mmCIF file with all atom_site columns, C-alpha atoms in Angstrom:
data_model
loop_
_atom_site.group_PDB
_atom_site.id
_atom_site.type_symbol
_atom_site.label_atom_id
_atom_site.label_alt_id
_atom_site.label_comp_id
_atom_site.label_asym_id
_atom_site.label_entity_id
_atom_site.label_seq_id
_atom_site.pdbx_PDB_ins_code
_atom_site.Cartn_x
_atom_site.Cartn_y
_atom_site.Cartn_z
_atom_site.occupancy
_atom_site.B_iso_or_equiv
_atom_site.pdbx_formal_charge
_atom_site.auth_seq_id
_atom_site.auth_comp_id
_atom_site.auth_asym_id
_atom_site.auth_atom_id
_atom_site.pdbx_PDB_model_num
ATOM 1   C CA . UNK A 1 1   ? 18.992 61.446  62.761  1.00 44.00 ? 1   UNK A CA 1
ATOM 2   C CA . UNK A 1 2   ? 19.789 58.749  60.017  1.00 55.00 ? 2   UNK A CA 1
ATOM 3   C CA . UNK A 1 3   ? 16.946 57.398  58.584  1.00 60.00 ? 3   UNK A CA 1
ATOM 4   C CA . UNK A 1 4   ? 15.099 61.003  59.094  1.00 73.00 ? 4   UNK A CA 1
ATOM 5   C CA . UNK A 1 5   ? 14.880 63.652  56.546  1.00 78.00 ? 5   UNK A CA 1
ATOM 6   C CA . UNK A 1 6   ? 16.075 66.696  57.690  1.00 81.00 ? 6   UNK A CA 1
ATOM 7   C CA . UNK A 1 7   ? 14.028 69.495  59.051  1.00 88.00 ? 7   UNK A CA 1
ATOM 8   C CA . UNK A 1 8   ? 16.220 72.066  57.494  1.00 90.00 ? 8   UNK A CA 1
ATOM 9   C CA . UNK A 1 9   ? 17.010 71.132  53.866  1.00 88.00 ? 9   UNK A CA 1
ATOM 10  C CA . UNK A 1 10  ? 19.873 73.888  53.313  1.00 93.00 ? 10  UNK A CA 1
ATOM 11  C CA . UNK A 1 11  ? 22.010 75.990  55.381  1.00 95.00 ? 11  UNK A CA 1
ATOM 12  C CA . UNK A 1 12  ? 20.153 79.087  54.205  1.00 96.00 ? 12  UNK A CA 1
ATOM 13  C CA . UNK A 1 13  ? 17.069 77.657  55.923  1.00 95.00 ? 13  UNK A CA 1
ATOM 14  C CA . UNK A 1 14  ? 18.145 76.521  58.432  1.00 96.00 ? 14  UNK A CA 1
ATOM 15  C CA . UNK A 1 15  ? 20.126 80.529  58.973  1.00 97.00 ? 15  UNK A CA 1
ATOM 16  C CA . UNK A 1 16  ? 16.544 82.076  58.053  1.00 97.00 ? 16  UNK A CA 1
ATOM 17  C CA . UNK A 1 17  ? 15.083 80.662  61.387  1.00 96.00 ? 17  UNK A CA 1
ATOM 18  C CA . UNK A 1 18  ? 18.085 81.182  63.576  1.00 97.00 ? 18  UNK A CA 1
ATOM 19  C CA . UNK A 1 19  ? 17.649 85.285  62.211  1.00 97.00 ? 19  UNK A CA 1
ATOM 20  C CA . UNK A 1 20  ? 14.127 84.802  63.200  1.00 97.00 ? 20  UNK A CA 1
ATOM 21  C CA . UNK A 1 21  ? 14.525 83.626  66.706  1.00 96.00 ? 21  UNK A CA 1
ATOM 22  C CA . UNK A 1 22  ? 17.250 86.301  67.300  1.00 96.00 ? 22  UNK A CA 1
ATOM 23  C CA . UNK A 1 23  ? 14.833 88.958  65.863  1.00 95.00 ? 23  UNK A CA 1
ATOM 24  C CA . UNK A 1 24  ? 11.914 87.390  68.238  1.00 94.00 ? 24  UNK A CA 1
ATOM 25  C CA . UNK A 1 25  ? 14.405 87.523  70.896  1.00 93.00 ? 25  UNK A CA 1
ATOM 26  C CA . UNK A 1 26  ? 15.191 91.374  70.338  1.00 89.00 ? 26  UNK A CA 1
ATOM 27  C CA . UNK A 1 27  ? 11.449 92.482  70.140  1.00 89.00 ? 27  UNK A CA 1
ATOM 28  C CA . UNK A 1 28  ? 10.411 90.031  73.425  1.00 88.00 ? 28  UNK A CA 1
ATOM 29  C CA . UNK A 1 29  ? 11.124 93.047  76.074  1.00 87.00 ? 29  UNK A CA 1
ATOM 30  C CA . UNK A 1 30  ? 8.853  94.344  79.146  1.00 87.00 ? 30  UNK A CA 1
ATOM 31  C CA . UNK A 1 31  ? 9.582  96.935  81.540  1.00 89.00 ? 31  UNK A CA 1
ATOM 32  C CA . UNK A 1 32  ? 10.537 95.938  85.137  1.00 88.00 ? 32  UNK A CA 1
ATOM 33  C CA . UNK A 1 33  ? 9.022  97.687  88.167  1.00 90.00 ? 33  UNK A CA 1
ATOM 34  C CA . UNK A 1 34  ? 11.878 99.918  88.204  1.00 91.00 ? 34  UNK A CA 1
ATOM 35  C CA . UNK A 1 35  ? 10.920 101.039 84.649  1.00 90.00 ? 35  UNK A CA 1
ATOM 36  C CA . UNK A 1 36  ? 13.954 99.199  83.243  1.00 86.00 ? 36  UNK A CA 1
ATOM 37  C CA . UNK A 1 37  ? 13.338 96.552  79.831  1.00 86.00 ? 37  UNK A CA 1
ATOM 38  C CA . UNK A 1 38  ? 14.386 93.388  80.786  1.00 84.00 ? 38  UNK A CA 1
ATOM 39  C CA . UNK A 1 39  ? 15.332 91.156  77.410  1.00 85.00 ? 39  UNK A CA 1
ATOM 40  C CA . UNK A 1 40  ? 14.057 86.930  77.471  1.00 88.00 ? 40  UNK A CA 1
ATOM 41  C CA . UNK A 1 41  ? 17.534 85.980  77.360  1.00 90.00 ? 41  UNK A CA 1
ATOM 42  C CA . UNK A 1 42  ? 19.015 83.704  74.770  1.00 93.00 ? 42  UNK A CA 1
ATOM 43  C CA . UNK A 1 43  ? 19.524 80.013  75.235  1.00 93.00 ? 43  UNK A CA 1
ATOM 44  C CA . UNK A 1 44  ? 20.611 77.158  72.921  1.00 93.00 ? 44  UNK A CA 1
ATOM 45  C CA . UNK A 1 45  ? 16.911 75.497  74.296  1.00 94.00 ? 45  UNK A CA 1
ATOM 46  C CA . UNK A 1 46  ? 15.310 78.419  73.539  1.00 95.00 ? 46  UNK A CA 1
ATOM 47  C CA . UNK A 1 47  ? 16.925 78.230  70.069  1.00 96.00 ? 47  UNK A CA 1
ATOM 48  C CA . UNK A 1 48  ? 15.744 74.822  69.642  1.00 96.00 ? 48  UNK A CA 1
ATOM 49  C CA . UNK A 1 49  ? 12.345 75.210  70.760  1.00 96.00 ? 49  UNK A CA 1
ATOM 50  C CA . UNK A 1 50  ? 12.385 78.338  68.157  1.00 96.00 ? 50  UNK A CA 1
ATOM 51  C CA . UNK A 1 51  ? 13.384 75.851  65.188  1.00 96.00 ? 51  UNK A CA 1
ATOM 52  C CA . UNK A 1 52  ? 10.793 73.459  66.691  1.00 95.00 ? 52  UNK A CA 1
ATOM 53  C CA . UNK A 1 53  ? 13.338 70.357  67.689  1.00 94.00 ? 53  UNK A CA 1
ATOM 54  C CA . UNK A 1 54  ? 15.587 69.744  70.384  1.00 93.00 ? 54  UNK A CA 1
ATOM 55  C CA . UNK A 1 55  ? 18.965 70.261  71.803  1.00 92.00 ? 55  UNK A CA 1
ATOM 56  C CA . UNK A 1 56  ? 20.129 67.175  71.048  1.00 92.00 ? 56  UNK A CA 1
ATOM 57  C CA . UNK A 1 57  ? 18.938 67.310  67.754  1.00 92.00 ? 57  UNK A CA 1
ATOM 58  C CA . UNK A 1 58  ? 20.816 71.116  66.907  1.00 92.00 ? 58  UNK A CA 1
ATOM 59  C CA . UNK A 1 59  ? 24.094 69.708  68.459  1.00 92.00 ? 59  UNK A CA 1
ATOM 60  C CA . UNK A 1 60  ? 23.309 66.852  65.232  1.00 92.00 ? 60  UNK A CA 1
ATOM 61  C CA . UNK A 1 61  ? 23.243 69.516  62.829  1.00 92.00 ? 61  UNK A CA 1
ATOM 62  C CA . UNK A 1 62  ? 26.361 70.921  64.384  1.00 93.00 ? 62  UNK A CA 1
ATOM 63  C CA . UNK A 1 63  ? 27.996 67.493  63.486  1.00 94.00 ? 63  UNK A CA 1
ATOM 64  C CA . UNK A 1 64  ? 27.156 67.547  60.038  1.00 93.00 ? 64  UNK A CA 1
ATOM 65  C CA . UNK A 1 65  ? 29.591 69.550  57.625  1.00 94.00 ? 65  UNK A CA 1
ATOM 66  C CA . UNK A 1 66  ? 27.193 71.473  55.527  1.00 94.00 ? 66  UNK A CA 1
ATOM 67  C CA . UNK A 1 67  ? 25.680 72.629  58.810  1.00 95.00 ? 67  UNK A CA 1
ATOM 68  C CA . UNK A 1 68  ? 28.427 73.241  61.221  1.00 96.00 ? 68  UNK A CA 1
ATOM 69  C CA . UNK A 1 69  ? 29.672 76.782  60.828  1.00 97.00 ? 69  UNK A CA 1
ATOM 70  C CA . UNK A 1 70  ? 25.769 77.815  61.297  1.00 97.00 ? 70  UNK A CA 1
ATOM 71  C CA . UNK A 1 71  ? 24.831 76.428  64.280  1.00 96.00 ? 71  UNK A CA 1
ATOM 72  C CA . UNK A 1 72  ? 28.137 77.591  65.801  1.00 96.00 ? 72  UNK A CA 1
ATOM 73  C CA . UNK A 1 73  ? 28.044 81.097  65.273  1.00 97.00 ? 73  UNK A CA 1
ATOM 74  C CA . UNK A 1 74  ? 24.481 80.996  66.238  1.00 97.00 ? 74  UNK A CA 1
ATOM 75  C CA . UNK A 1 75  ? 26.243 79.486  69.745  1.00 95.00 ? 75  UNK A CA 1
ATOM 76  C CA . UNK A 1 76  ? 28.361 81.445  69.324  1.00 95.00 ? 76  UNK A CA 1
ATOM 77  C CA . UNK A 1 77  ? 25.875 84.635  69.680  1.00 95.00 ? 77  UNK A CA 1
ATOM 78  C CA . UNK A 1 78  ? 24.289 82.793  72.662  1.00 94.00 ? 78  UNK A CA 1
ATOM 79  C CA . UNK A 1 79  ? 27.564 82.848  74.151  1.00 90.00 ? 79  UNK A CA 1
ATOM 80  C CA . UNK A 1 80  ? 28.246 86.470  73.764  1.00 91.00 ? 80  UNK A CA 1
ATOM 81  C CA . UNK A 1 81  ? 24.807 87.155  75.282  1.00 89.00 ? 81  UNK A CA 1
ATOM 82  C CA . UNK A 1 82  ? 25.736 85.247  78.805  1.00 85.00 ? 82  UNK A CA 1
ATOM 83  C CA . UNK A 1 83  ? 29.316 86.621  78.795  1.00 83.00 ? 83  UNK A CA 1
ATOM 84  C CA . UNK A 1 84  ? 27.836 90.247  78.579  1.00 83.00 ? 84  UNK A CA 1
ATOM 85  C CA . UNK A 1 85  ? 25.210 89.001  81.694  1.00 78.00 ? 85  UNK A CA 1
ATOM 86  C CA . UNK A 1 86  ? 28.415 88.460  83.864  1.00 76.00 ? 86  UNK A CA 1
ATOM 87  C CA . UNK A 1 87  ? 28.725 92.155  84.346  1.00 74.00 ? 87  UNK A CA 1
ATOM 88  C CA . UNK A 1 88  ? 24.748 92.651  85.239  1.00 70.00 ? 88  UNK A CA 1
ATOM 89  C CA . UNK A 1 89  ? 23.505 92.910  88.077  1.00 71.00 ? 89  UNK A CA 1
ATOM 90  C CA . UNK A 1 90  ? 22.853 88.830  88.850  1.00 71.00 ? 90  UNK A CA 1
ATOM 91  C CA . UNK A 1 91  ? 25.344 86.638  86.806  1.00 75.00 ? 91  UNK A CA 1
ATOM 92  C CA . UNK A 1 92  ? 24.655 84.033  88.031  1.00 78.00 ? 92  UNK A CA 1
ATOM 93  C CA . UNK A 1 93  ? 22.913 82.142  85.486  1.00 75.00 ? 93  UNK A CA 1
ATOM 94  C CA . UNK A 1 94  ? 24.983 83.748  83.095  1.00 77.00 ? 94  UNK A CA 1
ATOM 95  C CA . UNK A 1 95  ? 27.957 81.893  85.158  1.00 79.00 ? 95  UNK A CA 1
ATOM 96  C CA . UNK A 1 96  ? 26.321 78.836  84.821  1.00 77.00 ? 96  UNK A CA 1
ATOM 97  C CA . UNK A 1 97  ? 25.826 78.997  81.346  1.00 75.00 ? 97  UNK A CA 1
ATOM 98  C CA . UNK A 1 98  ? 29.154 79.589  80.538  1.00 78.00 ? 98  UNK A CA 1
ATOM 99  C CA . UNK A 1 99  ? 30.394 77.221  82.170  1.00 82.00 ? 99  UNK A CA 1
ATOM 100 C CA . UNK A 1 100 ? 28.770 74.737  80.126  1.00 74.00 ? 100 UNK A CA 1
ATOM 101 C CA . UNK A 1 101 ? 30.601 76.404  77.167  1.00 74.00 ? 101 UNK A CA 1
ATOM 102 C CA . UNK A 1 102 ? 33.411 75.030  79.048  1.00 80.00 ? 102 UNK A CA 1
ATOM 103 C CA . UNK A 1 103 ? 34.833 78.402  80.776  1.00 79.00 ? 103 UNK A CA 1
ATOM 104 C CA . UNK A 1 104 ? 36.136 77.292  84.000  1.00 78.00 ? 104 UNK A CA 1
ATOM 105 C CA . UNK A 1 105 ? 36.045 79.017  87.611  1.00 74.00 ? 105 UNK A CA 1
ATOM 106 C CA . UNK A 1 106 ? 39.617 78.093  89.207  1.00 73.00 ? 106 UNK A CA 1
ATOM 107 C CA . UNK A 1 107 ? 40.847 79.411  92.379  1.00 68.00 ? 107 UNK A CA 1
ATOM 108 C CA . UNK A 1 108 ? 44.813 79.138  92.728  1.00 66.00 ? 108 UNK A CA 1
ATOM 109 C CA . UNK A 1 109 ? 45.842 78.331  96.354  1.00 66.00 ? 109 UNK A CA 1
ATOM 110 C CA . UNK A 1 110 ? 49.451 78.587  96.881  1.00 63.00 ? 110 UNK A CA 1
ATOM 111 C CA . UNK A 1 111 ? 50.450 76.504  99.052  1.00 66.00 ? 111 UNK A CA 1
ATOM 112 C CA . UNK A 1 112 ? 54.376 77.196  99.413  1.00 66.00 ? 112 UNK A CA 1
ATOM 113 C CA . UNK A 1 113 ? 55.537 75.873  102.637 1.00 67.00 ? 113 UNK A CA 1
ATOM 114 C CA . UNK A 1 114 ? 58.821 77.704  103.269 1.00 68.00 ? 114 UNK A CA 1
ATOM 115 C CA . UNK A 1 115 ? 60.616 78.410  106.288 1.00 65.00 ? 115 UNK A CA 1
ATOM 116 C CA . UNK A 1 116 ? 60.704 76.966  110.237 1.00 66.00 ? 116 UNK A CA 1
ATOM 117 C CA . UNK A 1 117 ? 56.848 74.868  110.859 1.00 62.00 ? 117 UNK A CA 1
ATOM 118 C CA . UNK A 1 118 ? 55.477 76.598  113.415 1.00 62.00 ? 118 UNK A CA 1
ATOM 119 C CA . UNK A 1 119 ? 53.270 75.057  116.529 1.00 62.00 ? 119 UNK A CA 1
ATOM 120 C CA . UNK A 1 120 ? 50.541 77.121  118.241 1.00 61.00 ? 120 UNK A CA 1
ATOM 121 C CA . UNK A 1 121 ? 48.967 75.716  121.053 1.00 61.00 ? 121 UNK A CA 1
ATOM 122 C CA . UNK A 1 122 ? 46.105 77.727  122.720 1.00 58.00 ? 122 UNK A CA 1
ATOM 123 C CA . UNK A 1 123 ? 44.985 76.535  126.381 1.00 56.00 ? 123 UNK A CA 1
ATOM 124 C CA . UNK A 1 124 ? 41.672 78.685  127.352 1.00 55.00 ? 124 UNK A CA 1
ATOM 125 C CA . UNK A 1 125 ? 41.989 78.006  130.922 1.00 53.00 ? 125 UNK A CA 1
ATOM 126 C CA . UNK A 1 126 ? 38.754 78.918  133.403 1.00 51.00 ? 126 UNK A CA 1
ATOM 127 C CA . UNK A 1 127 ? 39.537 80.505  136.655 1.00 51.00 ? 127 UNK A CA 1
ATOM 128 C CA . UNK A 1 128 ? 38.248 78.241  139.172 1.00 51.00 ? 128 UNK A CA 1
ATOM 129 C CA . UNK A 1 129 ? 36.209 81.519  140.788 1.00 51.00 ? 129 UNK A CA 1
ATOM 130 C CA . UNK A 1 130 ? 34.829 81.534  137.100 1.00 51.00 ? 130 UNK A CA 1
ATOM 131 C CA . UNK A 1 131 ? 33.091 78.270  137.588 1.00 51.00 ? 131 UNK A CA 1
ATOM 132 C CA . UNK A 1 132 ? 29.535 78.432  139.370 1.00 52.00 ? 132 UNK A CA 1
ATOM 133 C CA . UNK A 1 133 ? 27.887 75.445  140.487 1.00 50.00 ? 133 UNK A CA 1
#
């Protein structure tokens, strides 16, 4: 961003269109076949498409002091969002997502090896009278 003015000249701009997009968010509902609303889900794109720039350019503002606390609790509300998805019906995508927020999925495999090794050997023998020719 250096040698570009800003898009958002204060933080309390830059806050007024992150409320908007959350509001937007709220009202954007249909009903499912099964008569249930279904909510557009919240994304940092969809965040940065609603303040008309990029990703990249909202993890910039995020760098910048003045800026910092407000982009992060917006991500911060994002977040929430896909951690709430993980008990829906499908988390997967909510999985995903969080996962780029730098949760981790870990399986712990103990692998303890105590006591006598022991050796299994299985011979599946065929009965001759089992072969036809």
């Amino acid at each position: 961003m250096a040698g570009r003015p800003l898009k958002f000249q204060s933080v309390e701009e830059l806050q007024q269109a992150i409320d908007a997009y959350f509001a937007e968010m709220k009202e954007s509902v249909y009903i499912n076949a099964d008569g249930i609303p279904v909510y557009e889900p919240l994304t940092i794109t969809g965040l940065a498409l609603a303040l008309d720039t990029t990703r990249k350019t909202l993890m910039e503002y995020e760098e910048k002091d003045e800026f910092s606390n407000t982009i992060k609790k917006a991500k911060t509300r994002i977040e929430n969002y896909a951690e709430k998805r993980i008990f829906g019906t499908s988390p997967t995508g909510a999985i995903f997502a969080l996962k780029n927020y730098g949760w981790k999925d870990t399986q712990d495999v103990n692998q303890n090896n105590t006591g006598t090794p022991q050796v299994v050997i299985n011979k599946n023998y065929i009965a001759k009278s089992d072969v036809t020719e």
